[in-house]
Coordinates of C-alpha atoms and ligand atoms in Angstrom, one line a residue:
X1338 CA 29.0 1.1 18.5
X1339 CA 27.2 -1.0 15.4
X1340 CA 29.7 -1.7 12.5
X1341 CA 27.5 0.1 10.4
X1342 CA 28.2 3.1 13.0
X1343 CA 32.2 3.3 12.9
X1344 CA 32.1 2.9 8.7
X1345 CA 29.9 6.6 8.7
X1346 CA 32.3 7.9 11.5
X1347 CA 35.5 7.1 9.3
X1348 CA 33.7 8.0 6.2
X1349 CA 33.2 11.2 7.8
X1350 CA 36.1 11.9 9.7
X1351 CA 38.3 11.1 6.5
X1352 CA 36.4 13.6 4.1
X1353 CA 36.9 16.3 6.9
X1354 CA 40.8 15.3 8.0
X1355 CA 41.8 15.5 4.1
X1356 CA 39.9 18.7 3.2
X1357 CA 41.4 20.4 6.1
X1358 CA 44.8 18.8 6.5
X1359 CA 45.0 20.2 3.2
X1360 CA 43.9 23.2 3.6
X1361 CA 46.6 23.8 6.7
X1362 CA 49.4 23.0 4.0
X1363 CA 48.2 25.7 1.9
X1364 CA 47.5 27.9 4.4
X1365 CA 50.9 27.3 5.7
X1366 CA 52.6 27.8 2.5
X1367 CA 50.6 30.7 2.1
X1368 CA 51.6 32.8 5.4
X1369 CA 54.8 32.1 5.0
X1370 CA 54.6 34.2 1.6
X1371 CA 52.8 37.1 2.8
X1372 CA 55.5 37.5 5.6
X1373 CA 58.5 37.4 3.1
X1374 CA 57.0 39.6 0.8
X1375 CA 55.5 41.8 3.7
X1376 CA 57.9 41.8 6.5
X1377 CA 61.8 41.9 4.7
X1378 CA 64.4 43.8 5.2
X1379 CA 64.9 46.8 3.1
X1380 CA 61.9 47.8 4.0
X1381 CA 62.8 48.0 7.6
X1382 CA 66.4 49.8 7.0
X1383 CA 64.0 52.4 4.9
X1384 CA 62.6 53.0 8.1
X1385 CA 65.6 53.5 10.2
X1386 CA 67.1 55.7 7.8
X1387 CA 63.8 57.8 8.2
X1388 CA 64.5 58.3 11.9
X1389 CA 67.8 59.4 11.2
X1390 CA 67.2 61.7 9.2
X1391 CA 64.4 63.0 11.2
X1392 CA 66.8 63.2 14.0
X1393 CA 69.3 64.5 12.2
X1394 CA 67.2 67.6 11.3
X1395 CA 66.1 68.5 15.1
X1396 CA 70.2 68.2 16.1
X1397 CA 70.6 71.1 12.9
X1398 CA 67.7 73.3 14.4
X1399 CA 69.4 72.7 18.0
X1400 CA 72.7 73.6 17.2
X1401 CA 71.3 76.8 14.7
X1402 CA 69.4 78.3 17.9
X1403 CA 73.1 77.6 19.7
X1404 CA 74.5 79.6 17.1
X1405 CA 71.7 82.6 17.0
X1406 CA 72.2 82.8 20.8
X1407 CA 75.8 83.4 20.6
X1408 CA 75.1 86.2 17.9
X1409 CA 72.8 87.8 20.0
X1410 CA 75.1 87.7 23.1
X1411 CA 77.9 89.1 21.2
X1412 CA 75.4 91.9 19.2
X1413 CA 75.1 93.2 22.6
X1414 CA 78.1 93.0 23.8
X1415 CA 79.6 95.1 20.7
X1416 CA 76.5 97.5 22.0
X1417 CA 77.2 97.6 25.2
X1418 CA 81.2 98.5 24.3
X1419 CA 80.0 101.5 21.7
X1420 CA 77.4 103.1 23.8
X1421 CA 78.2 102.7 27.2
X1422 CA 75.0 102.1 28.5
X1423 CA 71.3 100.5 28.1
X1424 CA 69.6 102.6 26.7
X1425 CA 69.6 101.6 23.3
X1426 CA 69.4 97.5 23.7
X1427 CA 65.6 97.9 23.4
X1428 CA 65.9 98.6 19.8
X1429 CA 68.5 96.0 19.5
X1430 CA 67.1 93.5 20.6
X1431 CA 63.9 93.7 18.2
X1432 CA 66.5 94.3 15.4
X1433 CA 67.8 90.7 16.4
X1434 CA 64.4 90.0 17.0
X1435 CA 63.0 90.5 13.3
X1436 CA 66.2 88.7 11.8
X1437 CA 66.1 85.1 13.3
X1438 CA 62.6 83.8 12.6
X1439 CA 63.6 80.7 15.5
X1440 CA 63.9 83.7 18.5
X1441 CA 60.7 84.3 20.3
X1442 CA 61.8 86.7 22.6
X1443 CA 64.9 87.9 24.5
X1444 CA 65.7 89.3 28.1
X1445 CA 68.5 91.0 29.5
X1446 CA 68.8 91.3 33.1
X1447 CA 71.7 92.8 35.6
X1448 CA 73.6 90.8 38.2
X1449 CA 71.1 91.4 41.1
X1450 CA 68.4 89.6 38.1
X1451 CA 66.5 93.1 37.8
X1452 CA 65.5 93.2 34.4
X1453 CA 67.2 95.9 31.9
X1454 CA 65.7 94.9 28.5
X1455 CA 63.1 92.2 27.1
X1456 CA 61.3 91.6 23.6
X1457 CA 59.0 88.9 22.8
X1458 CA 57.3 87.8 19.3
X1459 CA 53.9 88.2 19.4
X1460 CA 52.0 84.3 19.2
X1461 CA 52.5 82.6 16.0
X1462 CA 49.0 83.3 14.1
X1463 CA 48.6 80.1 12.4
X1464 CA 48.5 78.3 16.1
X1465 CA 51.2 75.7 15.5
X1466 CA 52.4 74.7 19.0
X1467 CA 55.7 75.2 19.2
X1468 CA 58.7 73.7 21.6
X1469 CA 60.4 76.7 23.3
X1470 CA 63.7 76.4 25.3
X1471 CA 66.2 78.8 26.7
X1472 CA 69.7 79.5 25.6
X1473 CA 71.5 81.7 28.6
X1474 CA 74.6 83.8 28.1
X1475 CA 76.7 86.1 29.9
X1476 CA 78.0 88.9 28.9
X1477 CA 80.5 91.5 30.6
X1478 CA 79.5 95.3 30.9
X1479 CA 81.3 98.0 32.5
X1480 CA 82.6 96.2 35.2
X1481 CA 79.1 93.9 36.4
X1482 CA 77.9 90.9 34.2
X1483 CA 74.4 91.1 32.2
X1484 CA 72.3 87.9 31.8
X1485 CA 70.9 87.3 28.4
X1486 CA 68.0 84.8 28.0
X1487 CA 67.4 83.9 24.1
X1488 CA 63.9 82.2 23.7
X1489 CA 64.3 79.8 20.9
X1490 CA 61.6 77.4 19.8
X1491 CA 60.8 74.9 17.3
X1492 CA 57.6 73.5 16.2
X1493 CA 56.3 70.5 18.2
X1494 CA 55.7 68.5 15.5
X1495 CA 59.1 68.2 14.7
X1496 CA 59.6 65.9 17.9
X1497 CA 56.0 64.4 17.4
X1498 CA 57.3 63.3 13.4
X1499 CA 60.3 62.0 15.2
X1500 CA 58.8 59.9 18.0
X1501 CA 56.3 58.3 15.6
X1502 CA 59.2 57.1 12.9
X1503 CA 60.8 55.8 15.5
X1504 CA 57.9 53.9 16.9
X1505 CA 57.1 52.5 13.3
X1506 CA 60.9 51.8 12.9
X1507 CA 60.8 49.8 16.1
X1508 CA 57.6 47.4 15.7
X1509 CA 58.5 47.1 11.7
X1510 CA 62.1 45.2 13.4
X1511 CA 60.3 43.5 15.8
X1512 CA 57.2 41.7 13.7
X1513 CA 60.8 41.2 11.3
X1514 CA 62.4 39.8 14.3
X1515 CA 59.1 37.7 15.0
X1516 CA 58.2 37.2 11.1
X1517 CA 59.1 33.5 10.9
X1518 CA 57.3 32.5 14.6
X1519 CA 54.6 34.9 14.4
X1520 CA 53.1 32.7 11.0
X1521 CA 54.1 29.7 12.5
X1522 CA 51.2 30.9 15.4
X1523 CA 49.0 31.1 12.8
X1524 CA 49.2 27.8 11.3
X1525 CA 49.1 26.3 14.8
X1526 CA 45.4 28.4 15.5
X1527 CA 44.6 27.5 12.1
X1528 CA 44.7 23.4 12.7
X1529 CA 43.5 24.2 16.3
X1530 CA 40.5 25.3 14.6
X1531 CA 40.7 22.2 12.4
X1532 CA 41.2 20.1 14.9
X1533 CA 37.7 21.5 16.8
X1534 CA 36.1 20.9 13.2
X1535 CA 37.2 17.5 12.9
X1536 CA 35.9 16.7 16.8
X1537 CA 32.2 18.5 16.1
X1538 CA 31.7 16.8 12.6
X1539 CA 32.9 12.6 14.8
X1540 CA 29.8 14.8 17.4
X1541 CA 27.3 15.3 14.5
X1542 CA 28.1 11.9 12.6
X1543 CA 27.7 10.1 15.8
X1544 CA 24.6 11.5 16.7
X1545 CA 23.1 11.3 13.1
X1546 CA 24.6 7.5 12.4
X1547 CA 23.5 6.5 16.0
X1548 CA 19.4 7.6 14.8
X1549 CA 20.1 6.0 11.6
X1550 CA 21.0 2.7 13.1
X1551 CA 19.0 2.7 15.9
X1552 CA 16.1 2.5 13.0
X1553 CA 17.9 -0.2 11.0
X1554 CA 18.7 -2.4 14.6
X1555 CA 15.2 -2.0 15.4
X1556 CA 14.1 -3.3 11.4
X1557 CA 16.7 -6.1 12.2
X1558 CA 15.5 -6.8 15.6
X1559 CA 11.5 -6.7 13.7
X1560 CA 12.6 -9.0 11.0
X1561 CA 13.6 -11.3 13.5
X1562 CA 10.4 -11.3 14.9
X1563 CA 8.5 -11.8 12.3
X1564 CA 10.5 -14.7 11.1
X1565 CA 9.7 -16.0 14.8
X1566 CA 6.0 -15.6 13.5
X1567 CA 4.9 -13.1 15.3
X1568 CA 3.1 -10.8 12.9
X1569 CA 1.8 -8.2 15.2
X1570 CA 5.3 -6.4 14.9
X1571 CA 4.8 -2.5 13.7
X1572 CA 7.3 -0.2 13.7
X1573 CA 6.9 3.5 14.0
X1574 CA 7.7 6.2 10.5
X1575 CA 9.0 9.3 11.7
X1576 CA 11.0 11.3 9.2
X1577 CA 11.1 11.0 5.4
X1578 CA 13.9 9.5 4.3
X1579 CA 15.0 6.1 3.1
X1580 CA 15.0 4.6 6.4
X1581 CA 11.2 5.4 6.7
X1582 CA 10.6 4.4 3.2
X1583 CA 12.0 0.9 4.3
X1584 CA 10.2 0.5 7.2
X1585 CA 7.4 1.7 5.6
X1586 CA 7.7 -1.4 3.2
X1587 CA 8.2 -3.4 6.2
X1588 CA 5.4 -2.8 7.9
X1589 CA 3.2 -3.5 4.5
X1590 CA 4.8 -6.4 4.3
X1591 CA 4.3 -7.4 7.5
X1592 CA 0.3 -6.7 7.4
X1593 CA 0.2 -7.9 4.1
X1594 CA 1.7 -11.2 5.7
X1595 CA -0.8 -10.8 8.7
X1596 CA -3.8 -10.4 6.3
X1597 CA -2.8 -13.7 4.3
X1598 CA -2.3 -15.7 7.7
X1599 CA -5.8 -14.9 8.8
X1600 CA -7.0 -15.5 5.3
X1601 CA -5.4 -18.6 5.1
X1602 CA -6.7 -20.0 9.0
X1603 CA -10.0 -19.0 7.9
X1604 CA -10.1 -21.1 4.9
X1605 CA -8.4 -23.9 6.9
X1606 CA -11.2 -23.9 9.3
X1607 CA -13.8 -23.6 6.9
X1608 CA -12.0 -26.6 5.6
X1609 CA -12.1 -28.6 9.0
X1610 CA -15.6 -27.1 9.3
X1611 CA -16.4 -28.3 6.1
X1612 CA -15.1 -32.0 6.3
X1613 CA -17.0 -32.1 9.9
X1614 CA -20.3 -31.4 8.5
X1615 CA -19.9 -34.0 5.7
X1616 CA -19.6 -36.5 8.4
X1617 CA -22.6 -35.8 10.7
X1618 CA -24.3 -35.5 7.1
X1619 CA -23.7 -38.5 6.4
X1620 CA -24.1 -39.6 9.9
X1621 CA -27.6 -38.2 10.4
X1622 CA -28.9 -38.9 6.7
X1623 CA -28.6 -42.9 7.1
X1624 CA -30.9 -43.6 9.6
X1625 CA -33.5 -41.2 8.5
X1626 CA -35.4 -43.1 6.2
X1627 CA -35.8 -46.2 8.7
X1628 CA -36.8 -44.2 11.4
X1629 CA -39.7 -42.4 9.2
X1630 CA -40.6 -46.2 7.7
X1631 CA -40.5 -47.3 11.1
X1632 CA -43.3 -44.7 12.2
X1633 CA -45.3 -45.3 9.6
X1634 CA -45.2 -49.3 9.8
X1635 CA -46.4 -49.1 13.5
X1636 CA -49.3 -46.1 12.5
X1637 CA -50.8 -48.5 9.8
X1638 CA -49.9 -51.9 11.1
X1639 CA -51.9 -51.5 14.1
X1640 CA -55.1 -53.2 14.7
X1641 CA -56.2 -53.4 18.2
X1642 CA -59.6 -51.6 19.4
X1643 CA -58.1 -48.7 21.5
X1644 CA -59.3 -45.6 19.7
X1645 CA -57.1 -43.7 22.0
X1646 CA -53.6 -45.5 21.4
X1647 CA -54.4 -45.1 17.5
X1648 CA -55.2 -41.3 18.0
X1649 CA -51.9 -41.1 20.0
X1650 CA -50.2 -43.4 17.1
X1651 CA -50.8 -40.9 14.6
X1652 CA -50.1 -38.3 16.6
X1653 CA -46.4 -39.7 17.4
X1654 CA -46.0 -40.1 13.7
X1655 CA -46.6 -36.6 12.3
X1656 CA -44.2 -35.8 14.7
X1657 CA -41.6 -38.0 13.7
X1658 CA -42.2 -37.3 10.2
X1659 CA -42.0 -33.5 10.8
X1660 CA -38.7 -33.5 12.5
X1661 CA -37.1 -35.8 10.3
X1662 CA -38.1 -33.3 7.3
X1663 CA -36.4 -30.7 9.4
X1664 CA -33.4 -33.0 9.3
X1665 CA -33.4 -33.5 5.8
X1666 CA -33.3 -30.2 5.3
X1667 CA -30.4 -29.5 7.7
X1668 CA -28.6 -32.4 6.2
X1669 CA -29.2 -31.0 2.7
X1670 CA -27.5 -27.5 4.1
X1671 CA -24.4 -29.4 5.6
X1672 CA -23.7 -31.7 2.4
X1673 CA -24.6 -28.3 0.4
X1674 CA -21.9 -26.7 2.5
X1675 CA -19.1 -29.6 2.3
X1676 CA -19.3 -29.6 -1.2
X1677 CA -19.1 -26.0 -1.5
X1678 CA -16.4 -25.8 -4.6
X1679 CA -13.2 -23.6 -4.6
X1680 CA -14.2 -20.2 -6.6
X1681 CA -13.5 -20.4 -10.8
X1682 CA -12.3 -16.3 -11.4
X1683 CA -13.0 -15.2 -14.7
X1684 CA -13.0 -11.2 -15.8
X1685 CA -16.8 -9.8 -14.9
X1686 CA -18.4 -7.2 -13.9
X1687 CA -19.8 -6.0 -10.6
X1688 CA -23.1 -4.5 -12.3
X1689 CA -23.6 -7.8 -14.2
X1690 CA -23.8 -9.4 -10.4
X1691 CA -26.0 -6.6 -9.1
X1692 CA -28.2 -7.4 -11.8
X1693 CA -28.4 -10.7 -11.2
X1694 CA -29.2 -10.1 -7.8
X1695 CA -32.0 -8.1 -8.4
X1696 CA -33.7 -11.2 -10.2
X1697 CA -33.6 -13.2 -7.2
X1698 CA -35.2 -10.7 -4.9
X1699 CA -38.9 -12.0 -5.4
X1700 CA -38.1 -15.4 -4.9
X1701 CA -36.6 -14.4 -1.7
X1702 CA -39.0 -12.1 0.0
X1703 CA -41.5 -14.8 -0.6
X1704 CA -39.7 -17.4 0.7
X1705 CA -38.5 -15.3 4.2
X1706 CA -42.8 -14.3 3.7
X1707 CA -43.1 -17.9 3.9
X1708 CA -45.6 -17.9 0.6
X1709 CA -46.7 -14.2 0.7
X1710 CA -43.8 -11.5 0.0
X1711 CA -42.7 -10.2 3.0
X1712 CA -43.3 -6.5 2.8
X1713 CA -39.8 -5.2 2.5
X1714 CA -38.6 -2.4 0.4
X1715 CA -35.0 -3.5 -1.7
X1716 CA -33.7 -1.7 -4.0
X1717 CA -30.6 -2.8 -5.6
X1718 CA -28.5 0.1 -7.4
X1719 CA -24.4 0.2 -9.6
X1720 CA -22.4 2.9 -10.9
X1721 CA -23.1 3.6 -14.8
X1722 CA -19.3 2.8 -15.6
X1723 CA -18.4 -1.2 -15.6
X1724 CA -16.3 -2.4 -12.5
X1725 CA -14.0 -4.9 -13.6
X1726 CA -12.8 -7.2 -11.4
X1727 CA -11.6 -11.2 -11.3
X1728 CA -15.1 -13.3 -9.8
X1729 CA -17.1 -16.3 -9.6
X1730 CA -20.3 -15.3 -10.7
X1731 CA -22.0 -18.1 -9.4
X1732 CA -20.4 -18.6 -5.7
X1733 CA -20.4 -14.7 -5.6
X1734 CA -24.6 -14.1 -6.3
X1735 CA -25.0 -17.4 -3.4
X1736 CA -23.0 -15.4 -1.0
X1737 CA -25.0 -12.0 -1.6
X1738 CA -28.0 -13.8 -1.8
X1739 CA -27.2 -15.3 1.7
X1740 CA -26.2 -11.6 3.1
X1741 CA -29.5 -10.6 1.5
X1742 CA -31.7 -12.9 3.1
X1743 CA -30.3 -12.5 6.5
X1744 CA -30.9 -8.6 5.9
X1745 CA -34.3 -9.2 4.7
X1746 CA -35.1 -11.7 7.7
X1747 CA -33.9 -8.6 10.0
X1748 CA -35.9 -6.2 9.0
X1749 CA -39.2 -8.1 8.5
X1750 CA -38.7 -9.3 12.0
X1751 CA -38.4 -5.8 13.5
X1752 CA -41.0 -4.6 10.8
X1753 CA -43.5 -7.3 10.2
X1754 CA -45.8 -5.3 8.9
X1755 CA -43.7 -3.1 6.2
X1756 CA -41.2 -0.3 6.5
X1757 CA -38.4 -2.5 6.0
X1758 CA -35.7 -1.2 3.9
X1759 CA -32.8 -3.1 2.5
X1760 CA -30.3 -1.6 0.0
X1761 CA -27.5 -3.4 -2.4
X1762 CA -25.1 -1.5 -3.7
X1763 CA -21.9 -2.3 -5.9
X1764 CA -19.5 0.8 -6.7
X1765 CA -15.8 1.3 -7.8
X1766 CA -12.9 2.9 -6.0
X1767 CA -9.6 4.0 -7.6
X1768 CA -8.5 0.4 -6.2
X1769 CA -11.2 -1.9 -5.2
X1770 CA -14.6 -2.9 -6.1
X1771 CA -17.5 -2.7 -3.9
X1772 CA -20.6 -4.5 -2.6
X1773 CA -22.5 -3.5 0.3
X1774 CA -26.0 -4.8 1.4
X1775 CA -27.5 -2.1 4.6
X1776 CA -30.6 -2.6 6.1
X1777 CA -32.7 -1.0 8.6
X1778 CA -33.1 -3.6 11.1
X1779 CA -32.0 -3.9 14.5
X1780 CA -28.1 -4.7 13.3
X1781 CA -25.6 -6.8 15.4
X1782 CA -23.8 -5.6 18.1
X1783 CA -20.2 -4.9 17.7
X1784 CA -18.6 -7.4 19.6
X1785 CA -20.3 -9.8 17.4
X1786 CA -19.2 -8.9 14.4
X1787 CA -16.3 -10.9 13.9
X1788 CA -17.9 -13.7 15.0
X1789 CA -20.9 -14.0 12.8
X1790 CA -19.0 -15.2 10.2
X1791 CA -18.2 -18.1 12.3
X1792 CA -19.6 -21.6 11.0
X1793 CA -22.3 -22.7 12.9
X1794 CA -23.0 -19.1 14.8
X1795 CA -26.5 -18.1 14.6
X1796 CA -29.4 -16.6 16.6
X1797 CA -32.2 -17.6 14.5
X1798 CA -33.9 -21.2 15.8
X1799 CA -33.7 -23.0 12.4
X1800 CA -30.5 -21.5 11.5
X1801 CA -27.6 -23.6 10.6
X1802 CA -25.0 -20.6 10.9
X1803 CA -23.6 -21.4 7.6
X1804 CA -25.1 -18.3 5.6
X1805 CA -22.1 -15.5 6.5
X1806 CA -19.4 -18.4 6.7
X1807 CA -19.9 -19.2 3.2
X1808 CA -19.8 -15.8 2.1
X1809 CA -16.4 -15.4 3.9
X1810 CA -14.6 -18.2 2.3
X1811 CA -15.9 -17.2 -1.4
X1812 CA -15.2 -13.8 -1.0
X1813 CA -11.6 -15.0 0.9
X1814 CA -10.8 -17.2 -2.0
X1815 CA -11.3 -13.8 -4.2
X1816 CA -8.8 -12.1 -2.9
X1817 CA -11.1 -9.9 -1.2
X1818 CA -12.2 -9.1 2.5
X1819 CA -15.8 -8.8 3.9
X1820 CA -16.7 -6.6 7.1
X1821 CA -19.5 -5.9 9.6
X1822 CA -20.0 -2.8 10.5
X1823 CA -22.9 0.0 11.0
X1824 CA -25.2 1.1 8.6
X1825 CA -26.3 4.8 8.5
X1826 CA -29.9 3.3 8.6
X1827 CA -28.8 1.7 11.8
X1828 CA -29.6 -1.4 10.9
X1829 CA -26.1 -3.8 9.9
X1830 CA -23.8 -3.2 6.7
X1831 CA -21.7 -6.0 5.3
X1832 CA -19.2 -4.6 2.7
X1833 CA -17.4 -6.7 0.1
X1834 CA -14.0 -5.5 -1.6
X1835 CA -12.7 -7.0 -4.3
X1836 CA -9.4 -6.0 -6.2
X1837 CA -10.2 -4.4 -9.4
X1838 CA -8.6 -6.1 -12.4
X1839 CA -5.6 -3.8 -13.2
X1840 CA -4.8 -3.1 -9.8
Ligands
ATP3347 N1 -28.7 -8.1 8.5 C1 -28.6 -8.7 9.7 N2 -29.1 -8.0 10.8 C2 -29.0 -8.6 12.0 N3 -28.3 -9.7 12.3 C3 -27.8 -10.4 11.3 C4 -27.8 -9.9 9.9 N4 -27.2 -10.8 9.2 C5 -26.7 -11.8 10.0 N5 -27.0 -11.5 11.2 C6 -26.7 -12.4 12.4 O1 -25.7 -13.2 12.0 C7 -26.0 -14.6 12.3 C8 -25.4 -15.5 11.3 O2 -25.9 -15.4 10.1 P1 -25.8 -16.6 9.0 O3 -26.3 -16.2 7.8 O4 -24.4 -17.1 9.1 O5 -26.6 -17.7 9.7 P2 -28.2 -17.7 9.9 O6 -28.8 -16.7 9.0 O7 -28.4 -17.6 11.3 O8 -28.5 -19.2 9.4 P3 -28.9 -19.5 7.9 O9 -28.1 -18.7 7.1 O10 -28.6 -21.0 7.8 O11 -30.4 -19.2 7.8 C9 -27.5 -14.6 12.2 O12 -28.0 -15.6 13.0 C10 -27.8 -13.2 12.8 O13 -27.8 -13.2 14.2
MG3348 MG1 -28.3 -16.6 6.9

């Protein structure tokens, strides 16, 4: 785990252990409150005295139906004495049975249990459902003994009220026997709870801080890299977020570093290149002029009488005099091309240059038509608006002149007898400035197109290979970039961007 790692775990796991931790206190404090408030105990002896009472009440009605059965065993026993017989106990009995609303019915039977008298209520129309039990008494008549069974009952939901205030009664004293533990349950679930929080939001801040520095350690391992100069380090932008944004910078920073190497070896081997070919100039330019004098001393000092050795003389002397022109000419290039000067930068604008260009067009389809213009269609075209940008007017035009002439050479080659087009182009971008020169000719093929802009490459058989190679280091020493690539015409397209002035 990275340093960086454990300073978001403790950032994290502080913010959540003080929210909560202090959230348990109040909590705590809390419960505790409810239950005093809640759970106390006049409350609970309120209860108890409920059941008493309720109890109290069902003893009353028990010992009133006691009481109603006696009275009804001694009503017939005072009927039994005056009468002497059964006969009237019917009517009794529903005498007794109007007068105590708690008897339901009554029912006299003889020793042997044959029955002598019975009345019953009729059912209770309002439905209530009522407890009935059965008071027995024994009473004495004329010598035997009569059974009398009193029906008392009492309405169910007496007993029902009862049981449930009792019931209440009974869990009100036990949650105030279990008041204090019972909250101290909750407080333990409570940080339980907290303690599950604390362990998912260490889960989440691990995983989040372990992406996070998994980018960073991979920018740190990059930057290492790169200081090791390897500057072919990118590194991949995922997300949005500042992370990205940062490598984002980096990996600008690292092309940007990648373009200015390249631009710099160029422009040190143009150097070397340079510095090479003022040598073999040199080199080559010295004994020029003594072997052309030479030739000509032996052509016109000769005066023997062979016609034939004279003829072949002259001969060997045009020759001599024809290749050392070439050489001149070559040398001329290669001392043109070491003294090629850095680029001056002053504020112009691209038109001005496509103008300019557009002047030199005769002069160079007659000289590629070698004294008749070559018939090649060029039309050179910019935007209406100005396109400001930092050049050297000069070194510029000679580097589109050269990409000109090549493009004109091309297509005259492949259509020597017209149907040649060449275009030039300049146009503005929100951030660059543009050249482009596109032709219709044959093109170069792609794995040459790096390498065309090498010193000293070139196809043609008086070519010195210099043409593209100074158009790369003028157009380097702008700031800019030249490319190679495809025109829609087929033929090639070389594209010069330049940074426009305010950018
Ligand atoms: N428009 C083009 N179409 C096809 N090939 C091209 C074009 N421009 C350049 N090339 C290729 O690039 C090579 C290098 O061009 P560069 O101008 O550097 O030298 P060169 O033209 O051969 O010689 P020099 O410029 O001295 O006449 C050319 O020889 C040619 O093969
Ligand atoms: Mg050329």
């Amino acid at each position: 785990m990275s340093r960086f790692e454990r300073k978001i775990l403790f950032a994290i796991g502080l913010s959540v252990f003080l929210a909560l931790g202090g959230s348990i206190f109040l909590a705590r404090g809390a419960l505790r409150e409810v239950y005093r408030v809640g759970v106390n105990e006049r409350f609970g002896a309120e209860l108890v005295h409920g059941v008493e009472a309720r109890r109290g009440q069902l003893m009353a009605l028990r010992s009133g139906s006691e009481q109603v059965a006696d009275t009804v065993g001694a009503a017939v026993e005072v009927e039994l004495a005056k009468s002497r017989g059964t006969s009237k106990l019917e009517s009794l009995l529903q005498e007794l049975l109007e007068r105590y609303d708690v008897v339901q019915g009554i029912r006299i039977a003889d020793g042997a249990g044959q029955e002598v008298a019975s009345v019953s209520r009729e059912a209770d129309p309002s439905g209530a459902t009522m407890r009935t039990t059965t008071r027995d008494r024994e009473v004495a008549a004329g010598g035997g003994q009569l059974q009398i069974a009193v029906e008392v009952a009492v309405p169910e939901v007496y007993f029902e009220r009862l049981q449930a205030a009792g019931e209440a009664s009974e869990v009100y004293s036990r949650l105030q026997r279990q008041s204090a533990s019972v909250s101290d349950i909750y407080v333990w679930a409570f940080g339980v709870m907290v303690f599950l929080v604390i362990v998912v939001a260490f889960l989440i801040g691990a995983i989040v801080s372990r992406r996070v520095t998994r980018r960073v350690t991979a920018l740190a391992a990059a930057s290492r890299q790169v200081g090791a100069g390897d500057l072919t380090v990118t590194l991949p932008t995922g997300a949005s977020d500042e992370v990205t944004e940062l490598t984002q910078a980096f990996n600008d920073m690292v092309r940007d570093l990648r373009d200015s190497r390249t631009r710099i070896e160029y422009l040190q081997r143009i150097g070397a290149w340079q510095d090479f070919a003022r040598r073999l100039a040199h080199e080559i330019k010295n004994p020029l002029t003594p072997i052309q004098l030479a030739a000509q001393e032996m052509d016109e000092t000769y005066d023997g009488e062979n016609e034939a050795y004279r003829k072949k003389l002259k001969h060997a002397r045009a020759i001599i005099e024809e290749e050392v022109a070439t050489l001149r000419r070559l040398v001329g290039e290669f001392s043109a091309f070491a003294k090629l000067p850095r680029a001056d930068l002053s504020p112009s604008d691209l038109c001005d240059l496509a103008q300019s260009i557009q002047d030199s067009v005769p002069a160079i389809l007659e000289d590629v038509g070698r004294g008749t213009p070559a018939p090649v269609e060029v039309r050179v075209s910019c935007a209406t608006e100005p396109i400001r940008v930092r050049m050297d007017p000069m070194m510029l035009k000679r580097g589109v002149d050269n990409i000109l002439r090549n493009a004109i050479q091309a297509v005259f080659e492949a259509h020597p007898s017209g149907g040649g087009r060449v275009l030039v182009r300049a146009y503005g971008t929100d951030d660059a400035g543009f050249i482009e020169v596109r032709d219709n000719g044959p093109g170069v093929s792609q794995e040459n197109w790096d390498r065309v802009f090498d010193p000293y490459y070139t196809s043609k058989a008086e070519g010195t290979g210099l043409g593209l190679a100074i158009v790369k280091k003028v157009v380097l020493e702008h700031g800019g970039e030249v490319r190679l690539d495809r025109a829609p015409e087929g033929g090639a397209r070389f594209s010069i961007e330049l940074p426009l002035m305010d950018s």
